[in-house]
């Protein structure tokens, strides 16, 4: 049995060439590594094409595995708690004077009267800030992709970072705005590209590569950082 290693977006994939079945089998091992098994007469370029066809599945499964391996991030609405916005950490400051959540001199200010309301005031702040940030970014990327989104909004999308509908509605998860701008851009451009190419086929990835040549690196970073973000859980 011979062994070789392929590369998918910077992810190493160990290949075991053994047996007589030409049907390739891809598995994610307990340590998160990828292993591909196929007959010894399957050419490397065929295996590479197979990996590319499984790209969306691979990233979804890796993200799910990351999420299972890490305890959900929880926050307390108390002075000094840390919250990320656009990749930078800001300490929470409770205020008797503030009337709404806002960023002020590097602090995330929360009205003390709303501290007992749980995560919702801060989640709503992410929604508003996210939609304001998206407006100019969307125009620029939409022109590059030659698409015309009807509505851009921020919402709670569960375990999805973004979504795009056939009617031109694009949504991003509010938690996305904890990430650095380059990764928020990746999620935005990914969803905008779906307005032209609904499925994760070769045409979709080619379109994404033309608009964002380093999308593969950003995609890997999103898979790594995404599972460590705060999704709204608070300590009892």
PDB file of C-alpha atoms in Angstrom:
ATOM      1  CA  UNK A   1       0.000   0.000   0.000  1.00  0.00           C
ATOM      2  CA  UNK A   2       1.394   3.414  -1.024  1.00  0.00           C
ATOM      3  CA  UNK A   3       0.520   6.679   0.651  1.00  0.00           C
ATOM      4  CA  UNK A   4       0.484  10.235  -0.681  1.00  0.00           C
ATOM      5  CA  UNK A   5      -0.776  13.593   0.497  1.00  0.00           C
ATOM      6  CA  UNK A   6      -2.996  16.033  -1.406  1.00  0.00           C
ATOM      7  CA  UNK A   7      -3.743  19.658  -0.569  1.00  0.00           C
ATOM      8  CA  UNK A   8      -7.139  21.350  -0.505  1.00  0.00           C
ATOM      9  CA  UNK A   9      -7.101  25.056   0.359  1.00  0.00           C
ATOM     10  CA  UNK A  10      -4.102  24.505   2.608  1.00  0.00           C
ATOM     11  CA  UNK A  11      -5.647  21.442   4.280  1.00  0.00           C
ATOM     12  CA  UNK A  12      -3.533  18.283   4.036  1.00  0.00           C
ATOM     13  CA  UNK A  13      -5.435  15.175   2.949  1.00  0.00           C
ATOM     14  CA  UNK A  14      -3.766  11.793   3.452  1.00  0.00           C
ATOM     15  CA  UNK A  15      -4.499   9.358   0.642  1.00  0.00           C
ATOM     16  CA  UNK A  16      -4.468   5.595   1.056  1.00  0.00           C
ATOM     17  CA  UNK A  17      -4.342   3.774  -2.279  1.00  0.00           C
ATOM     18  CA  UNK A  18      -5.361   0.184  -1.670  1.00  0.00           C
ATOM     19  CA  UNK A  19      -7.976  -2.319  -2.707  1.00  0.00           C
ATOM     20  CA  UNK A  20      -9.804  -2.668  -6.008  1.00  0.00           C
ATOM     21  CA  UNK A  21     -12.769  -0.309  -5.599  1.00  0.00           C
ATOM     22  CA  UNK A  22     -12.421   2.838  -7.698  1.00  0.00           C
ATOM     23  CA  UNK A  23     -15.039   4.578  -5.575  1.00  0.00           C
ATOM     24  CA  UNK A  24     -13.195   7.067  -3.366  1.00  0.00           C
ATOM     25  CA  UNK A  25     -14.133   7.315   0.328  1.00  0.00           C
ATOM     26  CA  UNK A  26     -13.452  10.464   2.315  1.00  0.00           C
ATOM     27  CA  UNK A  27     -13.509  10.440   6.131  1.00  0.00           C
ATOM     28  CA  UNK A  28     -12.734  12.894   8.912  1.00  0.00           C
ATOM     29  CA  UNK A  29     -10.683  11.203  11.622  1.00  0.00           C
ATOM     30  CA  UNK A  30     -11.139  11.714  15.363  1.00  0.00           C
ATOM     31  CA  UNK A  31      -8.279  14.240  15.419  1.00  0.00           C
ATOM     32  CA  UNK A  32      -9.904  16.297  12.653  1.00  0.00           C
ATOM     33  CA  UNK A  33      -7.562  15.116   9.890  1.00  0.00           C
ATOM     34  CA  UNK A  34      -8.879  14.107   6.470  1.00  0.00           C
ATOM     35  CA  UNK A  35      -8.267  10.688   4.944  1.00  0.00           C
ATOM     36  CA  UNK A  36      -9.095   9.652   1.388  1.00  0.00           C
ATOM     37  CA  UNK A  37      -9.184   5.985   0.358  1.00  0.00           C
ATOM     38  CA  UNK A  38      -9.258   4.760  -3.238  1.00  0.00           C
ATOM     39  CA  UNK A  39      -7.949   2.029  -5.528  1.00  0.00           C
ATOM     40  CA  UNK A  40      -4.293   2.184  -6.475  1.00  0.00           C
ATOM     41  CA  UNK A  41      -5.090   2.782 -10.165  1.00  0.00           C
ATOM     42  CA  UNK A  42      -7.051   6.014  -9.525  1.00  0.00           C
ATOM     43  CA  UNK A  43      -4.926   8.890 -10.835  1.00  0.00           C
ATOM     44  CA  UNK A  44      -4.005  11.765  -8.475  1.00  0.00           C
ATOM     45  CA  UNK A  45      -5.775  14.311 -10.668  1.00  0.00           C
ATOM     46  CA  UNK A  46      -8.999  12.296 -10.331  1.00  0.00           C
ATOM     47  CA  UNK A  47      -8.602  12.333  -6.555  1.00  0.00           C
ATOM     48  CA  UNK A  48      -7.998  16.090  -6.610  1.00  0.00           C
ATOM     49  CA  UNK A  49     -11.180  16.615  -8.641  1.00  0.00           C
ATOM     50  CA  UNK A  50     -13.059  14.448  -6.153  1.00  0.00           C
ATOM     51  CA  UNK A  51     -11.805  16.586  -3.251  1.00  0.00           C
ATOM     52  CA  UNK A  52     -12.849  19.785  -5.009  1.00  0.00           C
ATOM     53  CA  UNK A  53     -16.328  18.349  -5.576  1.00  0.00           C
ATOM     54  CA  UNK A  54     -16.539  17.634  -1.830  1.00  0.00           C
ATOM     55  CA  UNK A  55     -15.248  21.051  -0.730  1.00  0.00           C
ATOM     56  CA  UNK A  56     -18.561  22.311   0.690  1.00  0.00           C
ATOM     57  CA  UNK A  57     -19.134  19.034   2.558  1.00  0.00           C
ATOM     58  CA  UNK A  58     -15.613  19.098   3.996  1.00  0.00           C
ATOM     59  CA  UNK A  59     -15.945  22.608   5.377  1.00  0.00           C
ATOM     60  CA  UNK A  60     -19.378  21.945   6.791  1.00  0.00           C
ATOM     61  CA  UNK A  61     -18.214  18.809   8.583  1.00  0.00           C
ATOM     62  CA  UNK A  62     -15.040  20.467   9.875  1.00  0.00           C
ATOM     63  CA  UNK A  63     -17.084  23.363  11.234  1.00  0.00           C
ATOM     64  CA  UNK A  64     -19.514  20.971  12.916  1.00  0.00           C
ATOM     65  CA  UNK A  65     -16.627  19.035  14.453  1.00  0.00           C
ATOM     66  CA  UNK A  66     -15.012  22.247  15.716  1.00  0.00           C
ATOM     67  CA  UNK A  67     -18.288  23.299  17.295  1.00  0.00           C
ATOM     68  CA  UNK A  68     -18.676  19.966  19.056  1.00  0.00           C
ATOM     69  CA  UNK A  69     -15.123  20.071  20.392  1.00  0.00           C
ATOM     70  CA  UNK A  70     -15.511  23.485  21.991  1.00  0.00           C
ATOM     71  CA  UNK A  71     -17.854  24.472  24.763  1.00  0.00           C
ATOM     72  CA  UNK A  72     -20.231  27.311  23.770  1.00  0.00           C
ATOM     73  CA  UNK A  73     -18.815  30.720  24.617  1.00  0.00           C
ATOM     74  CA  UNK A  74     -20.861  32.391  27.351  1.00  0.00           C
ATOM     75  CA  UNK A  75     -20.868  36.014  28.499  1.00  0.00           C
ATOM     76  CA  UNK A  76     -21.886  37.903  31.613  1.00  0.00           C
ATOM     77  CA  UNK A  77     -23.364  41.378  31.425  1.00  0.00           C
ATOM     78  CA  UNK A  78     -20.880  42.780  33.936  1.00  0.00           C
ATOM     79  CA  UNK A  79     -18.150  45.410  33.836  1.00  0.00           C
ATOM     80  CA  UNK A  80     -15.027  44.123  32.129  1.00  0.00           C
ATOM     81  CA  UNK A  81     -16.600  41.313  30.076  1.00  0.00           C
ATOM     82  CA  UNK A  82     -14.989  41.136  26.641  1.00  0.00           C
ATOM     83  CA  UNK A  83     -16.860  41.400  23.334  1.00  0.00           C
ATOM     84  CA  UNK A  84     -15.318  41.266  19.874  1.00  0.00           C
ATOM     85  CA  UNK A  85     -16.348  43.639  17.115  1.00  0.00           C
ATOM     86  CA  UNK A  86     -14.620  43.480  13.736  1.00  0.00           C
ATOM     87  CA  UNK A  87     -11.815  41.402  15.177  1.00  0.00           C
ATOM     88  CA  UNK A  88     -11.042  43.711  18.109  1.00  0.00           C
ATOM     89  CA  UNK A  89     -11.890  43.045  21.744  1.00  0.00           C
ATOM     90  CA  UNK A  90     -13.826  45.676  23.701  1.00  0.00           C
ATOM     91  CA  UNK A  91     -14.512  45.580  27.437  1.00  0.00           C
ATOM     92  CA  UNK A  92     -18.083  46.029  28.598  1.00  0.00           C
ATOM     93  CA  UNK A  93     -18.847  49.098  30.677  1.00  0.00           C
ATOM     94  CA  UNK A  94     -22.171  49.476  32.490  1.00  0.00           C
ATOM     95  CA  UNK A  95     -23.396  53.053  32.543  1.00  0.00           C
ATOM     96  CA  UNK A  96     -26.119  54.861  34.468  1.00  0.00           C
ATOM     97  CA  UNK A  97     -26.180  57.681  31.903  1.00  0.00           C
ATOM     98  CA  UNK A  98     -26.256  55.734  28.628  1.00  0.00           C
ATOM     99  CA  UNK A  99     -29.598  55.240  26.890  1.00  0.00           C
ATOM    100  CA  UNK A 100     -28.411  52.692  24.339  1.00  0.00           C
ATOM    101  CA  UNK A 101     -25.536  50.328  23.573  1.00  0.00           C
ATOM    102  CA  UNK A 102     -22.602  52.071  21.908  1.00  0.00           C
ATOM    103  CA  UNK A 103     -18.833  51.979  21.391  1.00  0.00           C
ATOM    104  CA  UNK A 104     -17.072  54.752  23.273  1.00  0.00           C
ATOM    105  CA  UNK A 105     -13.301  55.176  23.622  1.00  0.00           C
ATOM    106  CA  UNK A 106     -12.696  51.473  23.080  1.00  0.00           C
ATOM    107  CA  UNK A 107     -15.400  50.366  25.519  1.00  0.00           C
ATOM    108  CA  UNK A 108     -18.720  48.727  24.709  1.00  0.00           C
ATOM    109  CA  UNK A 109     -21.128  50.758  26.816  1.00  0.00           C
ATOM    110  CA  UNK A 110     -24.325  49.104  28.035  1.00  0.00           C
ATOM    111  CA  UNK A 111     -27.028  50.967  29.999  1.00  0.00           C
ATOM    112  CA  UNK A 112     -27.057  49.497  33.482  1.00  0.00           C
ATOM    113  CA  UNK A 113     -30.859  49.306  33.310  1.00  0.00           C
ATOM    114  CA  UNK A 114     -30.537  46.831  30.420  1.00  0.00           C
ATOM    115  CA  UNK A 115     -27.969  44.560  32.056  1.00  0.00           C
ATOM    116  CA  UNK A 116     -30.730  42.232  33.267  1.00  0.00           C
ATOM    117  CA  UNK A 117     -32.165  41.876  29.757  1.00  0.00           C
ATOM    118  CA  UNK A 118     -29.554  39.267  28.845  1.00  0.00           C
ATOM    119  CA  UNK A 119     -27.875  39.210  25.460  1.00  0.00           C
ATOM    120  CA  UNK A 120     -30.613  40.859  23.392  1.00  0.00           C
ATOM    121  CA  UNK A 121     -29.513  44.533  23.737  1.00  0.00           C
ATOM    122  CA  UNK A 122     -25.995  43.677  22.575  1.00  0.00           C
ATOM    123  CA  UNK A 123     -27.229  41.354  19.819  1.00  0.00           C
ATOM    124  CA  UNK A 124     -29.460  44.168  18.583  1.00  0.00           C
ATOM    125  CA  UNK A 125     -26.415  46.466  18.606  1.00  0.00           C
ATOM    126  CA  UNK A 126     -24.522  43.956  16.436  1.00  0.00           C
ATOM    127  CA  UNK A 127     -27.474  43.891  14.044  1.00  0.00           C
ATOM    128  CA  UNK A 128     -27.601  47.666  13.671  1.00  0.00           C
ATOM    129  CA  UNK A 129     -23.838  48.107  13.402  1.00  0.00           C
ATOM    130  CA  UNK A 130     -23.596  45.205  10.981  1.00  0.00           C
ATOM    131  CA  UNK A 131     -26.240  46.559   8.620  1.00  0.00           C
ATOM    132  CA  UNK A 132     -24.612  50.011   8.625  1.00  0.00           C
ATOM    133  CA  UNK A 133     -21.207  48.476   7.899  1.00  0.00           C
ATOM    134  CA  UNK A 134     -22.584  46.317   5.088  1.00  0.00           C
ATOM    135  CA  UNK A 135     -24.166  49.071   2.988  1.00  0.00           C
ATOM    136  CA  UNK A 136     -21.033  50.494   1.323  1.00  0.00           C
ATOM    137  CA  UNK A 137     -19.280  47.123   1.273  1.00  0.00           C
ATOM    138  CA  UNK A 138     -22.216  45.482  -0.487  1.00  0.00           C
ATOM    139  CA  UNK A 139     -22.304  48.104  -3.245  1.00  0.00           C
ATOM    140  CA  UNK A 140     -18.628  47.616  -4.015  1.00  0.00           C
ATOM    141  CA  UNK A 141     -18.685  43.813  -4.050  1.00  0.00           C
ATOM    142  CA  UNK A 142     -22.012  43.622  -5.906  1.00  0.00           C
ATOM    143  CA  UNK A 143     -20.581  45.721  -8.738  1.00  0.00           C
ATOM    144  CA  UNK A 144     -17.542  43.457  -8.938  1.00  0.00           C
ATOM    145  CA  UNK A 145     -19.738  40.344  -9.074  1.00  0.00           C
ATOM    146  CA  UNK A 146     -22.317  41.997 -11.357  1.00  0.00           C
ATOM    147  CA  UNK A 147     -25.246  41.179  -9.095  1.00  0.00           C
ATOM    148  CA  UNK A 148     -28.079  43.319  -7.748  1.00  0.00           C
ATOM    149  CA  UNK A 149     -29.198  42.233  -4.274  1.00  0.00           C
ATOM    150  CA  UNK A 150     -32.680  43.398  -3.334  1.00  0.00           C
ATOM    151  CA  UNK A 151     -32.291  43.352   0.445  1.00  0.00           C
ATOM    152  CA  UNK A 152     -29.257  43.109   2.739  1.00  0.00           C
ATOM    153  CA  UNK A 153     -29.958  42.405   6.388  1.00  0.00           C
ATOM    154  CA  UNK A 154     -28.484  40.977   9.591  1.00  0.00           C
ATOM    155  CA  UNK A 155     -30.283  38.306  11.597  1.00  0.00           C
ATOM    156  CA  UNK A 156     -29.837  35.217  13.741  1.00  0.00           C
ATOM    157  CA  UNK A 157     -29.282  32.409  11.225  1.00  0.00           C
ATOM    158  CA  UNK A 158     -28.577  29.608  13.649  1.00  0.00           C
ATOM    159  CA  UNK A 159     -25.477  27.711  12.487  1.00  0.00           C
ATOM    160  CA  UNK A 160     -25.263  29.459   9.099  1.00  0.00           C
ATOM    161  CA  UNK A 161     -23.029  32.495   8.568  1.00  0.00           C
ATOM    162  CA  UNK A 162     -25.090  33.768   5.685  1.00  0.00           C
ATOM    163  CA  UNK A 163     -27.884  33.015   3.272  1.00  0.00           C
ATOM    164  CA  UNK A 164     -29.036  34.138  -0.173  1.00  0.00           C
ATOM    165  CA  UNK A 165     -32.471  33.672  -1.731  1.00  0.00           C
ATOM    166  CA  UNK A 166     -33.553  33.429  -5.340  1.00  0.00           C
ATOM    167  CA  UNK A 167     -35.370  36.743  -4.837  1.00  0.00           C
ATOM    168  CA  UNK A 168     -32.117  38.603  -4.156  1.00  0.00           C
ATOM    169  CA  UNK A 169     -32.301  38.712  -0.366  1.00  0.00           C
ATOM    170  CA  UNK A 170     -28.924  38.351   1.348  1.00  0.00           C
ATOM    171  CA  UNK A 171     -28.592  37.917   5.114  1.00  0.00           C
ATOM    172  CA  UNK A 172     -25.581  37.634   7.409  1.00  0.00           C
ATOM    173  CA  UNK A 173     -25.547  36.268  10.949  1.00  0.00           C
ATOM    174  CA  UNK A 174     -25.115  39.002  13.574  1.00  0.00           C
ATOM    175  CA  UNK A 175     -22.288  36.976  15.175  1.00  0.00           C
ATOM    176  CA  UNK A 176     -20.281  37.345  11.957  1.00  0.00           C
ATOM    177  CA  UNK A 177     -19.410  40.907  12.973  1.00  0.00           C
ATOM    178  CA  UNK A 178     -17.160  39.649  15.731  1.00  0.00           C
ATOM    179  CA  UNK A 179     -14.774  38.488  12.999  1.00  0.00           C
ATOM    180  CA  UNK A 180     -12.055  40.580  11.320  1.00  0.00           C
ATOM    181  CA  UNK A 181     -13.348  42.588   8.328  1.00  0.00           C
ATOM    182  CA  UNK A 182     -11.615  40.303   5.804  1.00  0.00           C
ATOM    183  CA  UNK A 183     -13.666  37.336   7.025  1.00  0.00           C
ATOM    184  CA  UNK A 184     -16.928  39.304   7.121  1.00  0.00           C
ATOM    185  CA  UNK A 185     -16.167  40.262   3.518  1.00  0.00           C
ATOM    186  CA  UNK A 186     -15.721  36.586   2.684  1.00  0.00           C
ATOM    187  CA  UNK A 187     -19.159  35.693   4.057  1.00  0.00           C
ATOM    188  CA  UNK A 188     -20.719  38.637   2.214  1.00  0.00           C
ATOM    189  CA  UNK A 189     -19.063  37.862  -1.109  1.00  0.00           C
ATOM    190  CA  UNK A 190     -19.875  34.148  -0.767  1.00  0.00           C
ATOM    191  CA  UNK A 191     -23.580  34.953  -0.417  1.00  0.00           C
ATOM    192  CA  UNK A 192     -23.571  37.585  -3.161  1.00  0.00           C
ATOM    193  CA  UNK A 193     -21.982  35.054  -5.512  1.00  0.00           C
ATOM    194  CA  UNK A 194     -24.938  32.755  -4.850  1.00  0.00           C
ATOM    195  CA  UNK A 195     -27.191  35.308  -6.549  1.00  0.00           C
ATOM    196  CA  UNK A 196     -25.499  34.271  -9.801  1.00  0.00           C
ATOM    197  CA  UNK A 197     -24.568  30.687  -8.965  1.00  0.00           C
ATOM    198  CA  UNK A 198     -27.016  29.089  -6.470  1.00  0.00           C
ATOM    199  CA  UNK A 199     -25.026  25.869  -6.018  1.00  0.00           C
ATOM    200  CA  UNK A 200     -21.479  25.088  -4.885  1.00  0.00           C
ATOM    201  CA  UNK A 201     -20.406  23.829  -8.278  1.00  0.00           C
ATOM    202  CA  UNK A 202     -17.216  24.667 -10.219  1.00  0.00           C
ATOM    203  CA  UNK A 203     -18.807  27.801 -11.707  1.00  0.00           C
ATOM    204  CA  UNK A 204     -19.519  29.158  -8.223  1.00  0.00           C
ATOM    205  CA  UNK A 205     -15.940  28.696  -6.994  1.00  0.00           C
ATOM    206  CA  UNK A 206     -14.548  30.160 -10.205  1.00  0.00           C
ATOM    207  CA  UNK A 207     -16.748  33.239  -9.784  1.00  0.00           C
ATOM    208  CA  UNK A 208     -15.673  33.590  -6.164  1.00  0.00           C
ATOM    209  CA  UNK A 209     -12.003  33.222  -7.119  1.00  0.00           C
ATOM    210  CA  UNK A 210     -12.258  36.000  -9.706  1.00  0.00           C
ATOM    211  CA  UNK A 211     -13.814  38.394  -7.210  1.00  0.00           C
ATOM    212  CA  UNK A 212     -11.684  37.354  -4.221  1.00  0.00           C
ATOM    213  CA  UNK A 213      -8.490  35.536  -5.277  1.00  0.00           C
ATOM    214  CA  UNK A 214      -7.520  34.658  -1.682  1.00  0.00           C
ATOM    215  CA  UNK A 215     -10.970  33.296  -0.755  1.00  0.00           C
ATOM    216  CA  UNK A 216      -9.544  29.850   0.083  1.00  0.00           C
ATOM    217  CA  UNK A 217      -7.340  31.269   2.836  1.00  0.00           C
ATOM    218  CA  UNK A 218     -10.235  33.306   4.221  1.00  0.00           C
ATOM    219  CA  UNK A 219     -12.454  30.236   4.157  1.00  0.00           C
ATOM    220  CA  UNK A 220      -9.953  28.259   6.224  1.00  0.00           C
ATOM    221  CA  UNK A 221      -9.700  31.120   8.739  1.00  0.00           C
ATOM    222  CA  UNK A 222     -13.484  31.300   9.029  1.00  0.00           C
ATOM    223  CA  UNK A 223     -13.670  27.572   9.789  1.00  0.00           C
ATOM    224  CA  UNK A 224     -11.026  27.994  12.507  1.00  0.00           C
ATOM    225  CA  UNK A 225     -12.346  31.137  14.156  1.00  0.00           C
ATOM    226  CA  UNK A 226     -16.066  30.613  13.711  1.00  0.00           C
ATOM    227  CA  UNK A 227     -16.491  27.891  16.306  1.00  0.00           C
ATOM    228  CA  UNK A 228     -14.973  30.144  18.983  1.00  0.00           C
ATOM    229  CA  UNK A 229     -17.364  33.050  18.572  1.00  0.00           C
ATOM    230  CA  UNK A 230     -20.023  34.113  21.043  1.00  0.00           C
ATOM    231  CA  UNK A 231     -23.446  33.092  19.734  1.00  0.00           C
ATOM    232  CA  UNK A 232     -25.550  34.824  22.404  1.00  0.00           C
ATOM    233  CA  UNK A 233     -25.278  32.409  25.336  1.00  0.00           C
ATOM    234  CA  UNK A 234     -25.183  34.049  28.759  1.00  0.00           C
ATOM    235  CA  UNK A 235     -24.218  32.697  32.153  1.00  0.00           C
ATOM    236  CA  UNK A 236     -27.110  31.944  34.500  1.00  0.00           C
TER     237      UNK A 236
END
